[in-house]
mmCIF file of C-alpha atoms in Angstrom:
data_model
loop_
_atom_site.group_PDB
_atom_site.id
_atom_site.type_symbol
_atom_site.label_atom_id
_atom_site.label_comp_id
_atom_site.label_asym_id
_atom_site.label_seq_id
_atom_site.Cartn_x
_atom_site.Cartn_y
_atom_site.Cartn_z
ATOM 1 C CA MET B 980 -4.587 -9.965 -10.679
ATOM 2 C CA ALA B 981 -5.249 -5.427 -10.530
ATOM 3 C CA ARG B 982 -4.397 -6.532 -14.971
ATOM 4 C CA LEU B 983 -6.563 -9.672 -14.996
ATOM 5 C CA GLY B 984 -9.707 -6.995 -13.310
ATOM 6 C CA ILE B 985 -9.078 -3.945 -16.159
ATOM 7 C CA ALA B 986 -9.227 -7.274 -19.306
ATOM 8 C CA LEU B 987 -12.404 -7.997 -17.814
ATOM 9 C CA GLY B 988 -13.272 -4.354 -17.539
ATOM 10 C CA TRP B 989 -16.428 -3.582 -16.157
ATOM 11 C CA PRO B 990 -18.496 -5.880 -17.868
ATOM 12 C CA HIS B 991 -17.510 -8.477 -15.890
ATOM 13 C CA TYR B 992 -18.780 -6.325 -12.471
ATOM 14 C CA SER B 993 -20.963 -4.765 -14.222
ATOM 15 C CA ALA B 994 -22.651 -8.316 -14.884
ATOM 16 C CA GLY B 995 -22.597 -9.271 -11.524
ATOM 17 C CA TRP B 996 -19.667 -11.290 -10.774
ATOM 18 C CA HIS B 997 -16.954 -9.962 -8.091
ATOM 19 C CA ALA B 998 -13.903 -9.420 -9.159
ATOM 20 C CA THR B 999 -11.774 -9.732 -6.507
ATOM 21 C CA THR B 1000 -13.341 -13.548 -6.491
ATOM 22 C CA THR B 1001 -12.547 -14.126 -10.449
ATOM 23 C CA CYS B 1002 -9.076 -12.272 -11.189
ATOM 24 C CA GLY B 1003 -8.090 -12.792 -7.414
ATOM 25 C CA ALA B 1004 -8.052 -16.573 -7.623
ATOM 26 C CA LEU B 1005 -4.848 -16.713 -10.359
ATOM 27 C CA GLY B 1006 -3.204 -13.096 -9.136
ATOM 28 C CA ALA B 1007 -3.105 -15.618 -5.982
ATOM 29 C CA ALA B 1008 -1.843 -19.239 -8.284
ATOM 30 C CA ALA B 1009 0.296 -17.004 -10.307
ATOM 31 C CA GLY B 1010 1.374 -15.125 -6.362
ATOM 32 C CA ALA B 1011 1.855 -18.217 -5.151
ATOM 33 C CA ALA B 1012 4.171 -19.533 -7.810
ATOM 34 C CA VAL B 1013 6.779 -16.887 -8.177
ATOM 35 C CA ALA B 1014 7.276 -17.856 -4.789
ATOM 36 C CA LEU B 1015 7.369 -20.717 -4.212
ATOM 37 C CA GLY B 1016 10.184 -20.526 -7.190
ATOM 38 C CA LEU B 1017 7.757 -21.705 -10.027
ATOM 39 C CA ASP B 1018 9.041 -20.160 -14.050
ATOM 40 C CA ALA B 1019 6.925 -19.210 -16.019
ATOM 41 C CA ASP B 1020 6.041 -22.472 -17.646
ATOM 42 C CA GLY B 1021 5.203 -23.104 -14.694
ATOM 43 C CA ILE B 1022 3.394 -19.839 -13.439
ATOM 44 C CA ALA B 1023 1.192 -20.222 -16.364
ATOM 45 C CA ARG B 1024 -0.189 -24.150 -15.312
ATOM 46 C CA ALA B 1025 -0.990 -22.771 -12.028
ATOM 47 C CA MET B 1026 -3.231 -20.226 -13.493
ATOM 48 C CA ALA B 1027 -4.613 -22.032 -15.484
ATOM 49 C CA LEU B 1028 -5.617 -24.660 -12.199
ATOM 50 C CA ALA B 1029 -6.780 -21.960 -10.625
ATOM 51 C CA VAL B 1030 -9.214 -21.154 -12.854
ATOM 52 C CA PRO B 1031 -12.306 -24.155 -12.088
ATOM 53 C CA ALA B 1032 -12.529 -22.463 -8.589
ATOM 54 C CA ALA B 1033 -12.639 -18.335 -10.253
ATOM 55 C CA GLY B 1034 -16.263 -18.479 -9.332
ATOM 56 C CA GLY B 1035 -18.199 -16.020 -7.025
ATOM 57 C CA VAL B 1036 -21.523 -13.356 -7.406
ATOM 58 C CA GLN B 1037 -22.694 -10.271 -6.352
ATOM 59 C CA ARG B 1038 -25.886 -11.936 -4.682
ATOM 60 C CA SER B 1039 -23.073 -12.459 -2.384
ATOM 61 C CA PHE B 1040 -22.208 -9.846 -0.860
ATOM 62 C CA GLY B 1041 -24.058 -8.654 2.803
ATOM 63 C CA THR B 1042 -23.315 -12.274 3.975
ATOM 64 C CA ASP B 1043 -20.476 -14.573 5.154
ATOM 65 C CA GLY B 1044 -19.783 -16.212 1.643
ATOM 66 C CA LYS B 1045 -18.971 -12.353 0.510
ATOM 67 C CA PRO B 1046 -16.088 -12.643 3.059
ATOM 68 C CA LEU B 1047 -15.381 -16.208 2.365
ATOM 69 C CA GLN B 1048 -15.648 -16.939 -1.518
ATOM 70 C CA VAL B 1049 -12.587 -14.095 -0.969
ATOM 71 C CA GLY B 1050 -11.099 -17.250 0.945
ATOM 72 C CA PHE B 1051 -11.972 -19.481 -1.223
ATOM 73 C CA ALA B 1052 -10.284 -17.939 -4.476
ATOM 74 C CA THR B 1053 -7.584 -17.270 -2.540
ATOM 75 C CA HIS B 1054 -6.688 -20.639 -1.330
ATOM 76 C CA ALA B 1055 -7.917 -22.226 -3.922
ATOM 77 C CA GLY B 1056 -5.062 -19.705 -6.109
ATOM 78 C CA VAL B 1057 -2.450 -21.596 -3.182
ATOM 79 C CA ARG B 1058 -3.535 -25.371 -4.079
ATOM 80 C CA ALA B 1059 -2.772 -24.496 -7.670
ATOM 81 C CA ALA B 1060 0.768 -23.539 -7.612
ATOM 82 C CA ARG B 1061 1.339 -26.138 -4.329
ATOM 83 C CA LEU B 1062 -0.231 -28.817 -7.630
ATOM 84 C CA ALA B 1063 2.231 -26.992 -10.616
ATOM 85 C CA ALA B 1064 5.147 -26.666 -8.145
ATOM 86 C CA ALA B 1065 4.240 -30.896 -8.378
ATOM 87 C CA GLY B 1066 4.225 -31.427 -11.905
ATOM 88 C CA ALA B 1067 0.146 -31.437 -12.572
ATOM 89 C CA GLY B 1068 -0.047 -30.061 -16.267
ATOM 90 C CA ALA B 1069 -2.897 -28.275 -17.565
ATOM 91 C CA ASP B 1070 -3.099 -25.922 -20.747
ATOM 92 C CA PRO B 1071 -2.307 -22.219 -20.161
ATOM 93 C CA ARG B 1072 -4.812 -21.414 -23.095
ATOM 94 C CA ALA B 1073 -7.517 -22.157 -20.570
ATOM 95 C CA VAL B 1074 -7.156 -18.899 -18.929
ATOM 96 C CA ASP B 1075 -7.740 -17.595 -21.956
ATOM 97 C CA ASP B 1076 -10.991 -19.332 -22.777
ATOM 98 C CA TRP B 1077 -12.130 -18.234 -18.764
ATOM 99 C CA LEU B 1078 -11.163 -14.296 -19.547
ATOM 100 C CA ALA B 1079 -13.846 -14.424 -22.724
ATOM 101 C CA LEU B 1080 -15.629 -16.541 -21.257
ATOM 102 C CA LEU B 1081 -16.818 -13.830 -18.427
ATOM 103 C CA GLY B 1082 -16.685 -10.982 -20.540
ATOM 104 C CA GLY B 1083 -13.388 -9.605 -21.334
ATOM 105 C CA SER B 1084 -10.606 -9.115 -23.605
ATOM 106 C CA PRO B 1085 -6.995 -9.787 -24.062
ATOM 107 C CA ASP B 1086 -7.683 -6.306 -26.078
ATOM 108 C CA ARG B 1087 -7.726 -4.367 -22.644
ATOM 109 C CA LEU B 1088 -4.897 -5.898 -21.220
ATOM 110 C CA THR B 1089 -1.512 -3.854 -21.141
ATOM 111 C CA ILE B 1090 1.882 -5.024 -20.076
ATOM 112 C CA ASP B 1091 3.254 -0.899 -19.547
ATOM 113 C CA GLY B 1092 2.139 1.152 -17.605
ATOM 114 C CA PRO B 1093 1.625 1.236 -14.159
ATOM 115 C CA THR B 1094 -0.436 -1.950 -12.319
ATOM 116 C CA VAL B 1095 -2.515 0.020 -10.774
ATOM 117 C CA PRO B 1096 -3.893 3.316 -13.408
ATOM 118 C CA GLY B 1097 -3.822 5.769 -11.165
ATOM 119 C CA GLY B 1098 -2.225 4.829 -7.739
ATOM 120 C CA LEU B 1099 -3.292 2.511 -4.946
ATOM 121 C CA ALA B 1100 -6.466 4.361 -2.990
ATOM 122 C CA VAL B 1101 -6.899 2.989 1.299
ATOM 123 C CA LYS B 1102 -10.595 1.854 2.040
ATOM 124 C CA LEU B 1103 -10.861 4.708 5.376
ATOM 125 C CA HIS B 1104 -13.870 1.939 6.069
ATOM 126 C CA PRO B 1105 -15.086 -1.160 6.550
ATOM 127 C CA CYS B 1106 -16.974 -1.335 3.883
ATOM 128 C CA CYS B 1107 -17.667 -2.157 0.062
ATOM 129 C CA TYR B 1108 -15.258 0.631 -1.869
ATOM 130 C CA ALA B 1109 -18.009 2.337 -3.898
ATOM 131 C CA LEU B 1110 -19.200 3.734 0.630
ATOM 132 C CA GLN B 1111 -16.146 5.905 0.845
ATOM 133 C CA ARG B 1112 -17.444 8.686 -1.862
ATOM 134 C CA PRO B 1113 -21.026 8.898 0.590
ATOM 135 C CA ILE B 1114 -19.737 7.978 2.935
ATOM 136 C CA GLY B 1115 -16.605 11.283 3.163
ATOM 137 C CA ALA B 1116 -20.264 13.390 1.635
ATOM 138 C CA ALA B 1117 -22.171 12.934 4.259
ATOM 139 C CA ALA B 1118 -19.185 13.058 6.708
ATOM 140 C CA SER B 1119 -18.614 16.397 5.639
ATOM 141 C CA LEU B 1120 -22.148 17.893 6.923
ATOM 142 C CA ARG B 1121 -22.459 16.425 9.849
ATOM 143 C CA PRO B 1122 -20.784 19.767 12.041
ATOM 144 C CA ALA B 1123 -23.240 21.797 9.953
ATOM 145 C CA VAL B 1124 -26.400 19.493 11.055
ATOM 146 C CA PRO B 1125 -24.986 18.043 14.713
ATOM 147 C CA ASP B 1126 -28.665 16.524 15.741
ATOM 148 C CA PRO B 1127 -29.575 13.683 13.596
ATOM 149 C CA ALA B 1128 -32.857 14.196 15.438
ATOM 150 C CA ALA B 1129 -33.094 17.133 13.141
ATOM 151 C CA ILE B 1130 -33.047 15.841 9.496
ATOM 152 C CA ARG B 1131 -35.621 15.541 8.177
ATOM 153 C CA ARG B 1132 -35.142 14.460 4.069
ATOM 154 C CA ILE B 1133 -31.322 12.775 2.918
ATOM 155 C CA VAL B 1134 -31.224 13.102 -0.939
ATOM 156 C CA VAL B 1135 -28.691 10.482 -3.098
ATOM 157 C CA ARG B 1136 -27.922 11.794 -6.348
ATOM 158 C CA THR B 1137 -25.122 9.160 -7.877
ATOM 159 C CA PRO B 1138 -24.544 7.952 -11.109
ATOM 160 C CA ARG B 1139 -26.301 4.877 -11.672
ATOM 161 C CA ALA B 1140 -23.238 2.696 -11.779
ATOM 162 C CA SER B 1141 -21.224 3.530 -8.657
ATOM 163 C CA VAL B 1142 -24.106 1.414 -7.326
ATOM 164 C CA GLN B 1143 -23.599 -1.822 -8.803
ATOM 165 C CA PRO B 1144 -23.335 -3.455 -5.922
ATOM 166 C CA LEU B 1145 -24.781 -2.259 -3.460
ATOM 167 C CA ILE B 1146 -27.984 -4.297 -3.047
ATOM 168 C CA HIS B 1147 -29.872 -3.658 0.722
ATOM 169 C CA HIS B 1148 -31.450 -1.392 0.831
ATOM 170 C CA ARG B 1149 -32.458 -1.831 4.626
ATOM 171 C CA PRO B 1150 -30.034 -3.703 6.180
ATOM 172 C CA ASP B 1151 -30.807 -5.125 9.316
ATOM 173 C CA THR B 1152 -27.782 -7.026 9.427
ATOM 174 C CA GLY B 1153 -24.281 -5.280 9.639
ATOM 175 C CA LEU B 1154 -23.022 -7.816 6.669
ATOM 176 C CA GLN B 1155 -25.886 -6.210 5.126
ATOM 177 C CA ALA B 1156 -25.535 -2.463 5.721
ATOM 178 C CA LYS B 1157 -21.900 -2.920 3.645
ATOM 179 C CA PHE B 1158 -23.596 -3.038 0.789
ATOM 180 C CA SER B 1159 -25.629 -0.477 2.100
ATOM 181 C CA LEU B 1160 -26.287 2.825 1.279
ATOM 182 C CA GLU B 1161 -28.807 4.537 2.972
ATOM 183 C CA TYR B 1162 -26.864 3.010 5.391
ATOM 184 C CA ALA B 1163 -23.042 4.659 5.209
ATOM 185 C CA VAL B 1164 -25.296 7.946 4.759
ATOM 186 C CA SER B 1165 -27.253 7.028 7.458
ATOM 187 C CA ALA B 1166 -23.982 6.347 9.972
ATOM 188 C CA ALA B 1167 -21.717 9.702 8.168
ATOM 189 C CA LEU B 1168 -24.901 12.098 9.814
ATOM 190 C CA LEU B 1169 -24.958 9.621 12.972
ATOM 191 C CA ASP B 1170 -21.183 8.363 13.697
ATOM 192 C CA GLU B 1171 -17.666 10.670 14.065
ATOM 193 C CA HIS B 1172 -15.666 7.923 13.414
ATOM 194 C CA VAL B 1173 -17.214 5.087 10.732
ATOM 195 C CA GLY B 1174 -15.510 2.016 11.899
ATOM 196 C CA PHE B 1175 -16.224 -1.065 11.938
ATOM 197 C CA ALA B 1176 -18.358 -0.631 16.061
ATOM 198 C CA ALA B 1177 -20.762 1.398 13.001
ATOM 199 C CA PHE B 1178 -21.493 -1.549 11.033
ATOM 200 C CA THR B 1179 -22.920 -4.266 13.726
ATOM 201 C CA ASP B 1180 -26.099 -5.343 14.368
ATOM 202 C CA ASP B 1181 -26.760 -3.433 17.349
ATOM 203 C CA ALA B 1182 -25.865 -0.336 15.104
ATOM 204 C CA VAL B 1183 -28.088 -1.225 12.141
ATOM 205 C CA ARG B 1184 -31.175 -1.568 14.342
ATOM 206 C CA ARG B 1185 -30.843 1.150 16.932
ATOM 207 C CA PRO B 1186 -33.201 4.126 16.310
ATOM 208 C CA PRO B 1187 -31.699 6.489 15.128
ATOM 209 C CA ALA B 1188 -30.401 4.360 11.984
ATOM 210 C CA ARG B 1189 -33.289 3.026 11.056
ATOM 211 C CA ARG B 1190 -35.407 6.717 10.577
ATOM 212 C CA LEU B 1191 -32.447 8.148 8.956
ATOM 213 C CA VAL B 1192 -32.143 4.930 6.177
ATOM 214 C CA ASP B 1193 -36.478 5.489 6.091
ATOM 215 C CA LEU B 1194 -35.312 8.981 4.708
ATOM 216 C CA VAL B 1195 -33.044 8.468 2.412
ATOM 217 C CA GLU B 1196 -34.019 8.638 -1.726
ATOM 218 C CA THR B 1197 -31.640 7.770 -4.435
ATOM 219 C CA GLU B 1198 -31.793 9.658 -7.381
ATOM 220 C CA LEU B 1199 -29.796 7.987 -10.476
ATOM 221 C CA THR B 1200 -28.259 9.411 -12.921
ATOM 222 C CA ASP B 1201 -27.508 7.263 -16.619
ATOM 223 C CA GLY B 1202 -24.077 6.798 -17.223
ATOM 224 C CA GLY B 1203 -20.573 5.876 -15.935
ATOM 225 C CA ASP B 1204 -18.736 2.114 -16.276
ATOM 226 C CA HIS B 1205 -16.873 2.739 -13.238
ATOM 227 C CA LEU B 1206 -17.674 2.425 -9.443
ATOM 228 C CA LEU B 1207 -16.092 6.074 -9.404
ATOM 229 C CA ALA B 1208 -18.150 7.909 -12.440
ATOM 230 C CA GLY B 1209 -19.626 11.237 -11.139
ATOM 231 C CA GLU B 1210 -19.694 12.220 -8.505
ATOM 232 C CA VAL B 1211 -21.963 11.888 -5.605
ATOM 233 C CA ALA B 1212 -23.664 14.843 -4.260
ATOM 234 C CA VAL B 1213 -25.407 14.192 -0.861
ATOM 235 C CA GLU B 1214 -28.141 17.023 0.145
ATOM 236 C CA VAL B 1215 -30.151 17.052 3.649
ATOM 237 C CA HIS B 1216 -33.081 18.771 4.976
ATOM 238 C CA ALA B 1217 -32.487 19.363 8.293
ATOM 239 C CA ASP B 1218 -35.271 21.955 9.627
ATOM 240 C CA ALA B 1219 -35.822 24.727 7.818
ATOM 241 C CA GLU B 1220 -32.245 24.255 6.127
ATOM 242 C CA VAL B 1221 -30.587 22.474 3.335
ATOM 243 C CA HIS B 1222 -26.971 20.792 3.990
ATOM 244 C CA ARG B 1223 -25.514 20.106 0.551
ATOM 245 C CA ALA B 1224 -22.078 18.145 -0.323
ATOM 246 C CA THR B 1225 -21.238 16.744 -3.620
ATOM 247 C CA LEU B 1226 -17.546 15.325 -3.779
ATOM 248 C CA THR B 1227 -15.875 13.299 -6.977
ATOM 249 C CA TYR B 1228 -13.181 10.698 -5.644
ATOM 250 C CA PRO B 1229 -12.739 9.577 -1.949
ATOM 251 C CA PRO B 1230 -11.320 9.613 1.422
ATOM 252 C CA GLY B 1231 -8.221 7.803 1.318
ATOM 253 C CA SER B 1232 -7.707 7.840 -2.956
ATOM 254 C CA PRO B 1233 -4.608 9.146 -4.442
ATOM 255 C CA GLN B 1234 -6.483 11.972 -5.746
ATOM 256 C CA HIS B 1235 -7.771 12.413 -2.007
ATOM 257 C CA PRO B 1236 -5.604 11.578 0.176
ATOM 258 C CA PRO B 1237 -6.425 10.697 3.858
ATOM 259 C CA LEU B 1238 -6.293 13.354 6.404
ATOM 260 C CA ASP B 1239 -4.189 13.428 9.069
ATOM 261 C CA GLY B 1240 -5.596 10.482 12.242
ATOM 262 C CA ALA B 1241 -8.206 9.556 9.376
ATOM 263 C CA PHE B 1242 -5.588 7.098 8.670
ATOM 264 C CA ASP B 1243 -4.636 6.280 12.204
ATOM 265 C CA SER B 1244 -7.555 5.788 13.420
ATOM 266 C CA LYS B 1245 -8.273 3.147 10.539
ATOM 267 C CA VAL B 1246 -5.285 1.514 12.012
ATOM 268 C CA ALA B 1247 -6.324 1.709 15.425
ATOM 269 C CA ASP B 1248 -9.767 0.176 14.439
ATOM 270 C CA CYS B 1249 -7.951 -3.221 12.816
ATOM 271 C CA LEU B 1250 -5.790 -3.456 15.430
ATOM 272 C CA ALA B 1251 -7.953 -2.339 18.426
ATOM 273 C CA GLY B 1252 -8.174 -6.361 20.431
ATOM 274 C CA LEU B 1253 -3.954 -7.236 19.819
ATOM 275 C CA PRO B 1254 -1.284 -6.305 21.619
ATOM 276 C CA VAL B 1255 0.831 -4.560 18.312
ATOM 277 C CA THR B 1256 0.976 -1.235 17.820
ATOM 278 C CA ALA B 1257 1.810 0.150 13.605
ATOM 279 C CA ALA B 1258 4.848 0.355 15.314
ATOM 280 C CA ASP B 1259 5.873 -3.190 15.376
ATOM 281 C CA ILE B 1260 4.728 -4.337 11.791
ATOM 282 C CA SER B 1261 7.094 -4.159 9.882
ATOM 283 C CA TRP B 1262 7.012 -6.665 6.423
ATOM 284 C CA ASP B 1263 10.191 -8.409 7.875
ATOM 285 C CA ARG B 1264 7.700 -9.587 11.563
ATOM 286 C CA ALA B 1265 4.409 -9.531 8.889
ATOM 287 C CA ALA B 1266 4.415 -13.565 8.108
ATOM 288 C CA ASP B 1267 5.687 -14.276 11.960
ATOM 289 C CA LEU B 1268 2.841 -11.373 13.256
ATOM 290 C CA LEU B 1269 0.111 -13.486 10.923
ATOM 291 C CA ARG B 1270 1.312 -17.083 12.304
ATOM 292 C CA ALA B 1271 0.804 -15.752 16.238
ATOM 293 C CA HIS B 1272 -2.622 -13.462 15.899
ATOM 294 C CA LEU B 1273 -4.426 -15.534 13.382
ATOM 295 C CA GLY B 1274 -3.322 -19.282 14.549
ATOM 296 C CA VAL B 1275 -2.132 -19.414 11.137
#
């Protein structure tokens, strides 16, 4: 899936496709085919059989359609692998045509070096990855502005490429807020921990958040070909003072590892309400835990 994403590249994502779903269907097919013990031909057939379901667009962001299209892609990949295992035939060249039609190029595809160049990142906040960096920059200013009521203006400067999926400027629901630059910066200035509680409908509609969202101004610069292009700069005007912060890499990225306690807070947020602790989770127990607590 990661290598397909590299082959599709920025032109695919900037055109409005949701790469997690387009790459995800074929990636899930490959993973499921390996798990089923298929040989190289079987894996190739599984990936080709997943092509019809490899779709998904960014316009779904901020609605139930976004997580659902990810689930549809995963389901399609598993189904394709099972069909391939049962003997269903397919032309693997369908994957080549799919790649070209979606704006990708085999010239970008590499099979040497790390699968994920630069290493895996941890998404500390439950929202779009494009928001992790603005949240980090704004959160660093919160100690300097302990009273949000004193804020009179908020300016965010960032490359245009970095806001590609952030399509909700005045969100009214928690789902929309997950793709809102204005709300993410506001929540970072209001909340000590920008976790699940910050992305409920009630949190988005609270008057202090509404007020700050209306104060956010964005200044976009041209250039960039990925979500972390350049750097983000946040400027907060509070009473007679102006506070500034810039950030190049989001907290949780390999270049900016989580601070002490940040990862623990994320895990605790994810396990809230379940009789499970982080110590209970291991590779050997993961499948059983999912079956027990998710009903799968």
